[in-house]
mmCIF file of C-alpha atoms in Angstrom:
data_model
loop_
_atom_site.group_PDB
_atom_site.id
_atom_site.type_symbol
_atom_site.label_atom_id
_atom_site.label_comp_id
_atom_site.label_asym_id
_atom_site.label_seq_id
_atom_site.Cartn_x
_atom_site.Cartn_y
_atom_site.Cartn_z
ATOM 1 C CA MET A 12 0.000 0.000 0.000
ATOM 2 C CA ILE A 13 2.677 2.481 1.045
ATOM 3 C CA GLU A 14 4.966 1.344 -1.782
ATOM 4 C CA ALA A 15 2.192 1.814 -4.338
ATOM 5 C CA LEU A 16 1.454 5.283 -2.962
ATOM 6 C CA GLY A 17 5.145 6.161 -3.144
ATOM 7 C CA ARG A 18 5.368 4.987 -6.750
ATOM 8 C CA ASN A 19 2.314 7.031 -7.685
ATOM 9 C CA ILE A 20 3.803 10.144 -6.088
ATOM 10 C CA LEU A 21 7.110 9.590 -7.885
ATOM 11 C CA ASN A 22 5.314 9.054 -11.206
ATOM 12 C CA LEU A 23 3.323 12.237 -10.666
ATOM 13 C CA MET A 24 6.467 14.221 -9.889
ATOM 14 C CA GLN A 25 8.234 12.746 -12.912
ATOM 15 C CA THR A 26 5.310 13.668 -15.180
ATOM 16 C CA ALA A 27 5.248 17.204 -13.794
ATOM 17 C CA GLY A 28 8.991 17.560 -14.346
ATOM 18 C CA GLU A 29 8.771 16.263 -17.909
ATOM 19 C CA MET A 30 5.912 18.633 -18.695
ATOM 20 C CA VAL A 31 7.822 21.618 -17.323
ATOM 21 C CA LYS A 32 10.872 20.615 -19.367
ATOM 22 C CA LEU A 33 8.814 20.247 -22.548
ATOM 23 C CA PHE A 34 7.154 23.613 -21.955
ATOM 24 C CA ALA A 35 10.517 25.337 -21.516
ATOM 25 C CA GLN A 36 11.854 23.724 -24.695
ATOM 26 C CA THR A 37 8.727 24.706 -26.631
ATOM 27 C CA VAL A 38 8.922 28.333 -25.494
ATOM 28 C CA PHE A 39 12.617 28.347 -26.437
ATOM 29 C CA TYR A 40 11.659 27.565 -30.043
ATOM 30 C CA PHE A 41 9.334 30.575 -30.255
ATOM 31 C CA LYS A 42 12.336 32.302 -31.816
ATOM 32 C CA GLU A 43 11.780 30.029 -34.840
ATOM 33 C CA VAL A 44 8.282 31.369 -35.524
ATOM 34 C CA PRO A 45 9.147 32.928 -38.927
ATOM 35 C CA ARG A 46 10.341 29.536 -40.204
ATOM 36 C CA ASN A 47 7.117 27.823 -39.142
ATOM 37 C CA LEU A 48 4.435 30.298 -40.225
ATOM 38 C CA PRO A 49 2.604 27.870 -42.591
ATOM 39 C CA SER A 50 2.298 25.273 -39.823
ATOM 40 C CA ILE A 51 1.203 27.910 -37.302
ATOM 41 C CA PHE A 52 -1.508 29.206 -39.659
ATOM 42 C CA ARG A 53 -2.775 25.658 -40.228
ATOM 43 C CA GLN A 54 -3.052 25.129 -36.497
ATOM 44 C CA LEU A 55 -4.746 28.516 -36.032
ATOM 45 C CA ALA A 56 -7.368 27.520 -38.602
ATOM 46 C CA GLU A 57 -7.873 24.159 -36.905
ATOM 47 C CA VAL A 58 -8.174 25.577 -33.395
ATOM 48 C CA GLY A 59 -10.001 28.798 -34.192
ATOM 49 C CA ILE A 60 -12.118 28.450 -37.318
ATOM 50 C CA GLY A 61 -12.705 24.731 -36.844
ATOM 51 C CA THR A 62 -13.996 25.173 -33.289
ATOM 52 C CA LEU A 63 -15.974 28.358 -33.865
ATOM 53 C CA PRO A 64 -19.332 26.816 -34.950
ATOM 54 C CA VAL A 65 -19.490 24.405 -32.000
ATOM 55 C CA ALA A 66 -18.292 27.065 -29.561
ATOM 56 C CA SER A 67 -21.000 29.431 -30.828
ATOM 57 C CA VAL A 68 -23.768 26.895 -30.236
ATOM 58 C CA LEU A 69 -22.381 26.045 -26.797
ATOM 59 C CA ALA A 70 -22.110 29.688 -25.718
ATOM 60 C CA LEU A 71 -25.544 30.593 -27.072
ATOM 61 C CA PHE A 72 -27.371 27.890 -25.153
ATOM 62 C CA VAL A 73 -25.298 28.343 -21.993
ATOM 63 C CA GLY A 74 -26.284 32.015 -21.968
ATOM 64 C CA MET A 75 -29.918 31.192 -22.698
ATOM 65 C CA VAL A 76 -30.167 28.533 -19.988
ATOM 66 C CA LEU A 77 -28.403 30.755 -17.468
ATOM 67 C CA ALA A 78 -30.817 33.621 -18.176
ATOM 68 C CA LEU A 79 -33.847 31.320 -18.114
ATOM 69 C CA GLN A 80 -33.106 29.665 -14.792
ATOM 70 C CA THR A 81 -31.582 32.640 -12.972
ATOM 71 C CA GLY A 82 -34.093 35.128 -14.325
ATOM 72 C CA SER A 83 -37.051 32.970 -13.307
ATOM 73 C CA GLU A 84 -35.741 32.749 -9.750
ATOM 74 C CA LEU A 85 -34.993 36.478 -9.556
ATOM 75 C CA ALA A 86 -38.491 37.262 -10.825
ATOM 76 C CA LEU A 87 -39.945 35.665 -7.704
ATOM 77 C CA TYR A 88 -38.344 38.468 -5.686
ATOM 78 C CA GLY A 89 -38.847 41.241 -8.238
ATOM 79 C CA SER A 90 -35.098 41.482 -8.951
ATOM 80 C CA GLN A 91 -35.061 40.193 -12.510
ATOM 81 C CA GLU A 92 -33.491 43.419 -13.814
ATOM 82 C CA ALA A 93 -30.174 42.177 -12.383
ATOM 83 C CA ILE A 94 -30.128 39.316 -14.903
ATOM 84 C CA GLY A 95 -27.952 41.293 -17.326
ATOM 85 C CA ALA A 96 -25.236 41.754 -14.707
ATOM 86 C CA ILE A 97 -25.386 38.099 -13.639
ATOM 87 C CA VAL A 98 -25.208 36.632 -17.137
ATOM 88 C CA GLY A 99 -22.539 39.120 -18.230
ATOM 89 C CA LEU A 100 -20.246 38.520 -15.263
ATOM 90 C CA SER A 101 -20.735 34.755 -15.443
ATOM 91 C CA MET A 102 -19.861 34.605 -19.132
ATOM 92 C CA VAL A 103 -16.912 36.997 -18.890
ATOM 93 C CA LYS A 104 -15.244 35.744 -15.716
ATOM 94 C CA GLU A 105 -16.052 32.032 -15.619
ATOM 95 C CA LEU A 106 -18.335 30.270 -18.065
ATOM 96 C CA GLY A 107 -16.855 31.778 -21.223
ATOM 97 C CA PRO A 108 -13.203 30.860 -20.564
ATOM 98 C CA VAL A 109 -13.832 27.510 -18.856
ATOM 99 C CA MET A 110 -16.560 26.055 -21.063
ATOM 100 C CA THR A 111 -14.948 27.174 -24.312
ATOM 101 C CA CYS A 112 -11.509 25.832 -23.390
ATOM 102 C CA LEU A 113 -12.990 22.540 -22.189
ATOM 103 C CA LEU A 114 -14.568 22.304 -25.631
ATOM 104 C CA VAL A 115 -11.203 23.073 -27.249
ATOM 105 C CA ALA A 116 -9.611 20.359 -25.104
ATOM 106 C CA GLY A 117 -12.188 17.809 -26.210
ATOM 107 C CA ARG A 118 -12.019 18.707 -29.880
ATOM 108 C CA VAL A 119 -8.482 19.964 -30.515
ATOM 109 C CA GLY A 120 -6.457 18.570 -27.611
ATOM 110 C CA SER A 121 -7.533 15.020 -28.402
ATOM 111 C CA SER A 122 -6.689 15.562 -32.071
ATOM 112 C CA MET A 123 -3.212 16.851 -31.193
ATOM 113 C CA ALA A 124 -2.530 13.874 -28.932
ATOM 114 C CA ALA A 125 -3.709 11.430 -31.591
ATOM 115 C CA GLU A 126 -1.713 13.063 -34.397
ATOM 116 C CA VAL A 127 1.549 13.395 -32.466
ATOM 117 C CA GLY A 128 0.986 9.977 -30.895
ATOM 118 C CA ALA A 129 0.587 8.332 -34.313
ATOM 119 C CA MET A 130 3.815 9.950 -35.469
ATOM 120 C CA GLN A 131 5.546 8.641 -32.334
ATOM 121 C CA VAL A 132 4.207 5.098 -32.713
ATOM 122 C CA TYR A 133 5.013 4.842 -36.409
ATOM 123 C CA GLU A 134 8.512 6.281 -35.896
ATOM 124 C CA GLU A 135 7.918 9.455 -37.893
ATOM 125 C CA ILE A 136 9.346 11.473 -35.007
ATOM 126 C CA ASP A 137 12.528 9.371 -35.168
ATOM 127 C CA ALA A 138 12.685 10.192 -38.868
ATOM 128 C CA LEU A 139 12.496 13.914 -38.052
ATOM 129 C CA LYS A 140 15.388 13.523 -35.640
ATOM 130 C CA THR A 141 17.368 11.687 -38.321
ATOM 131 C CA LEU A 142 16.852 14.679 -40.618
ATOM 132 C CA GLU A 143 18.035 16.954 -37.771
ATOM 133 C CA ILE A 144 14.575 18.507 -37.420
ATOM 134 C CA SER A 145 13.531 19.133 -33.827
ATOM 135 C CA PRO A 146 10.128 17.495 -33.152
ATOM 136 C CA ILE A 147 9.457 20.137 -30.522
ATOM 137 C CA ARG A 148 10.030 22.969 -32.988
ATOM 138 C CA TYR A 149 8.160 21.220 -35.784
ATOM 139 C CA LEU A 150 5.204 19.816 -33.808
ATOM 140 C CA ALA A 151 4.837 21.321 -30.334
ATOM 141 C CA MET A 152 5.722 24.974 -30.884
ATOM 142 C CA PRO A 153 3.178 25.730 -33.675
ATOM 143 C CA ARG A 154 0.397 24.035 -31.713
ATOM 144 C CA LEU A 155 1.173 25.833 -28.470
ATOM 145 C CA LEU A 156 1.410 29.230 -30.152
ATOM 146 C CA ALA A 157 -1.791 28.648 -32.124
ATOM 147 C CA CYS A 158 -3.732 27.772 -28.972
ATOM 148 C CA LEU A 159 -2.302 30.757 -27.087
ATOM 149 C CA LEU A 160 -3.604 33.035 -29.861
ATOM 150 C CA ALA A 161 -6.834 31.306 -30.877
ATOM 151 C CA ALA A 162 -8.251 30.428 -27.441
ATOM 152 C CA PRO A 163 -8.665 34.068 -26.274
ATOM 153 C CA ALA A 164 -10.296 35.011 -29.587
ATOM 154 C CA LEU A 165 -12.716 32.088 -29.274
ATOM 155 C CA VAL A 166 -13.516 33.000 -25.682
ATOM 156 C CA ILE A 167 -14.219 36.652 -26.530
ATOM 157 C CA PHE A 168 -16.609 35.529 -29.259
ATOM 158 C CA SER A 169 -18.250 33.046 -26.866
ATOM 159 C CA MET A 170 -18.721 35.778 -24.269
ATOM 160 C CA LEU A 171 -20.567 37.948 -26.786
ATOM 161 C CA ILE A 172 -22.731 35.089 -28.059
ATOM 162 C CA GLY A 173 -23.609 33.955 -24.520
ATOM 163 C CA ILE A 174 -24.533 37.481 -23.439
ATOM 164 C CA ALA A 175 -26.662 37.922 -26.564
ATOM 165 C CA GLY A 176 -28.428 34.607 -25.885
ATOM 166 C CA GLY A 177 -29.193 35.719 -22.340
ATOM 167 C CA ALA A 178 -30.558 39.037 -23.601
ATOM 168 C CA PHE A 179 -32.813 37.247 -26.089
ATOM 169 C CA ILE A 180 -34.362 34.972 -23.444
ATOM 170 C CA SER A 181 -34.709 37.819 -20.940
ATOM 171 C CA ASP A 182 -36.695 39.858 -23.445
ATOM 172 C CA ILE A 183 -39.017 37.219 -24.919
ATOM 173 C CA ASN A 184 -39.735 35.191 -21.771
ATOM 174 C CA PRO A 185 -42.839 36.665 -20.092
ATOM 175 C CA ALA A 186 -41.767 35.300 -16.710
ATOM 176 C CA ILE A 187 -38.624 37.502 -16.837
ATOM 177 C CA ASN A 188 -39.661 40.361 -19.155
ATOM 178 C CA VAL A 189 -36.459 42.398 -19.079
ATOM 179 C CA PRO A 190 -36.091 44.591 -22.222
ATOM 180 C CA TYR A 191 -32.826 44.676 -24.128
ATOM 181 C CA ASN A 192 -31.922 48.178 -23.015
ATOM 182 C CA VAL A 193 -32.400 47.383 -19.305
ATOM 183 C CA TYR A 194 -30.454 44.138 -19.708
ATOM 184 C CA TYR A 195 -27.462 45.842 -21.352
ATOM 185 C CA GLU A 196 -27.484 48.846 -19.026
ATOM 186 C CA ASN A 197 -27.202 46.618 -15.955
ATOM 187 C CA MET A 198 -24.595 44.454 -17.658
ATOM 188 C CA VAL A 199 -22.403 47.410 -18.645
ATOM 189 C CA ARG A 200 -22.557 48.816 -15.117
ATOM 190 C CA ALA A 201 -21.519 45.472 -13.613
ATOM 191 C CA ILE A 202 -18.659 44.505 -15.976
ATOM 192 C CA GLY A 203 -15.403 46.425 -15.778
ATOM 193 C CA TYR A 204 -12.420 46.327 -18.092
ATOM 194 C CA LEU A 205 -10.507 44.377 -15.475
ATOM 195 C CA ASP A 206 -13.127 41.612 -15.555
ATOM 196 C CA ILE A 207 -12.660 41.257 -19.306
ATOM 197 C CA VAL A 208 -8.873 41.154 -18.913
ATOM 198 C CA LYS A 209 -9.198 38.419 -16.296
ATOM 199 C CA GLY A 210 -11.316 36.331 -18.648
ATOM 200 C CA ILE A 211 -8.813 36.758 -21.485
ATOM 201 C CA VAL A 212 -5.899 35.822 -19.200
ATOM 202 C CA LYS A 213 -7.733 32.667 -18.167
ATOM 203 C CA ALA A 214 -8.448 31.815 -21.798
ATOM 204 C CA THR A 215 -4.777 32.220 -22.735
ATOM 205 C CA VAL A 216 -3.611 29.998 -19.879
ATOM 206 C CA PHE A 217 -6.236 27.343 -20.589
ATOM 207 C CA GLY A 218 -5.414 27.335 -24.298
ATOM 208 C CA GLY A 219 -1.751 26.811 -23.509
ATOM 209 C CA ILE A 220 -2.677 23.924 -21.201
ATOM 210 C CA VAL A 221 -4.689 22.207 -23.939
ATOM 211 C CA ALA A 222 -1.879 22.348 -26.506
ATOM 212 C CA HIS A 223 0.865 21.479 -24.040
ATOM 213 C CA VAL A 224 -0.936 18.460 -22.604
ATOM 214 C CA GLY A 225 -1.905 17.213 -26.062
ATOM 215 C CA CYS A 226 1.682 17.384 -27.309
ATOM 216 C CA TYR A 227 3.159 15.905 -24.125
ATOM 217 C CA VAL A 228 0.797 12.933 -24.156
ATOM 218 C CA GLY A 229 1.417 12.467 -27.882
ATOM 219 C CA PHE A 230 5.192 12.339 -27.397
ATOM 220 C CA LYS A 231 4.747 9.727 -24.626
ATOM 221 C CA THR A 232 2.501 7.453 -26.703
ATOM 222 C CA ARG A 233 3.517 3.803 -26.985
ATOM 223 C CA GLY A 234 1.846 0.571 -28.041
ATOM 224 C CA GLY A 235 0.359 0.911 -31.516
ATOM 225 C CA ALA A 236 -3.278 1.745 -32.271
ATOM 226 C CA ARG A 237 -4.400 0.866 -28.745
ATOM 227 C CA GLY A 238 -1.814 3.227 -27.306
ATOM 228 C CA ILE A 239 -2.995 6.040 -29.576
ATOM 229 C CA GLY A 240 -6.565 5.601 -28.356
ATOM 230 C CA GLN A 241 -5.469 5.574 -24.734
ATOM 231 C CA SER A 242 -3.366 8.698 -25.267
ATOM 232 C CA THR A 243 -6.328 10.514 -26.785
ATOM 233 C CA THR A 244 -8.460 9.778 -23.732
ATOM 234 C CA ARG A 245 -5.614 10.616 -21.364
ATOM 235 C CA ALA A 246 -5.014 13.985 -23.023
ATOM 236 C CA VAL A 247 -8.654 15.017 -22.662
ATOM 237 C CA VAL A 248 -8.903 13.904 -19.024
ATOM 238 C CA MET A 249 -5.611 15.566 -18.075
ATOM 239 C CA SER A 250 -6.594 18.795 -19.818
ATOM 240 C CA PHE A 251 -9.961 18.899 -18.058
ATOM 241 C CA LEU A 252 -8.424 18.329 -14.632
ATOM 242 C CA ILE A 253 -5.574 20.810 -15.081
ATOM 243 C CA ILE A 254 -7.910 23.480 -16.473
ATOM 244 C CA LEU A 255 -10.275 23.167 -13.511
ATOM 245 C CA VAL A 256 -7.439 23.252 -10.985
ATOM 246 C CA ALA A 257 -5.822 26.208 -12.758
ATOM 247 C CA ASP A 258 -9.186 27.973 -12.846
ATOM 248 C CA TYR A 259 -9.426 27.882 -9.062
ATOM 249 C CA PHE A 260 -5.919 29.211 -8.491
ATOM 250 C CA LEU A 261 -6.246 31.892 -11.166
ATOM 251 C CA SER A 262 -9.573 33.010 -9.700
ATOM 252 C CA ARG A 263 -8.009 33.133 -6.252
ATOM 253 C CA LEU A 264 -5.057 35.197 -7.489
ATOM 254 C CA MET A 265 -7.297 37.610 -9.388
ATOM 255 C CA MET A 266 -9.663 38.330 -6.512
#
């Protein structure tokens, strides 16, 4: 029992150390951005444009459900005019960054782990090394940079869509009956520039986590097709857990 616990702790520390090392090496290759622009643009299209339709639907219905449930409860106490502030702050500070980046982790992070993992299993990464091409520069750096740039843009768009969905439900639902102008006036009064900056910072950190975990798990893939499938699942689970833990600590630091 104690030996198993000790091994698990050592494995966790080893994984953390390897991830920190990979992150440092990836950031080091940011100086090679001009040589990798085509790959970076491909990853930006995959992360940003490819995720945009699903992220829009997610944000729209999250905002609508939040307005519907919260507004109905507030209406019981005659405070439904505050729904604009509640939906706006929720989307900007928490739901927008977290939900969107969890979606990116499920869609893009799993794809990164599978792609890099397949290259590892079928020895394509060894071939890159033979050609004196750094796998970190060629594979990890473009993906990390693309997620650092695309995730905040996606989150900003999701914030706007979610807020608009909340405004739509607040106006048409007779149980809430908050006009658009009242909704937006209360929202604007409640949200400050600092709140928006906090949401963007969270989105940037979460996007980096998704790319970094996907690449790390891909590089560690072993065992053929079964190993690729396991790595895909592992990347998604790890990304979810790290994002949620990071969300707590970032929220605590930003208070």
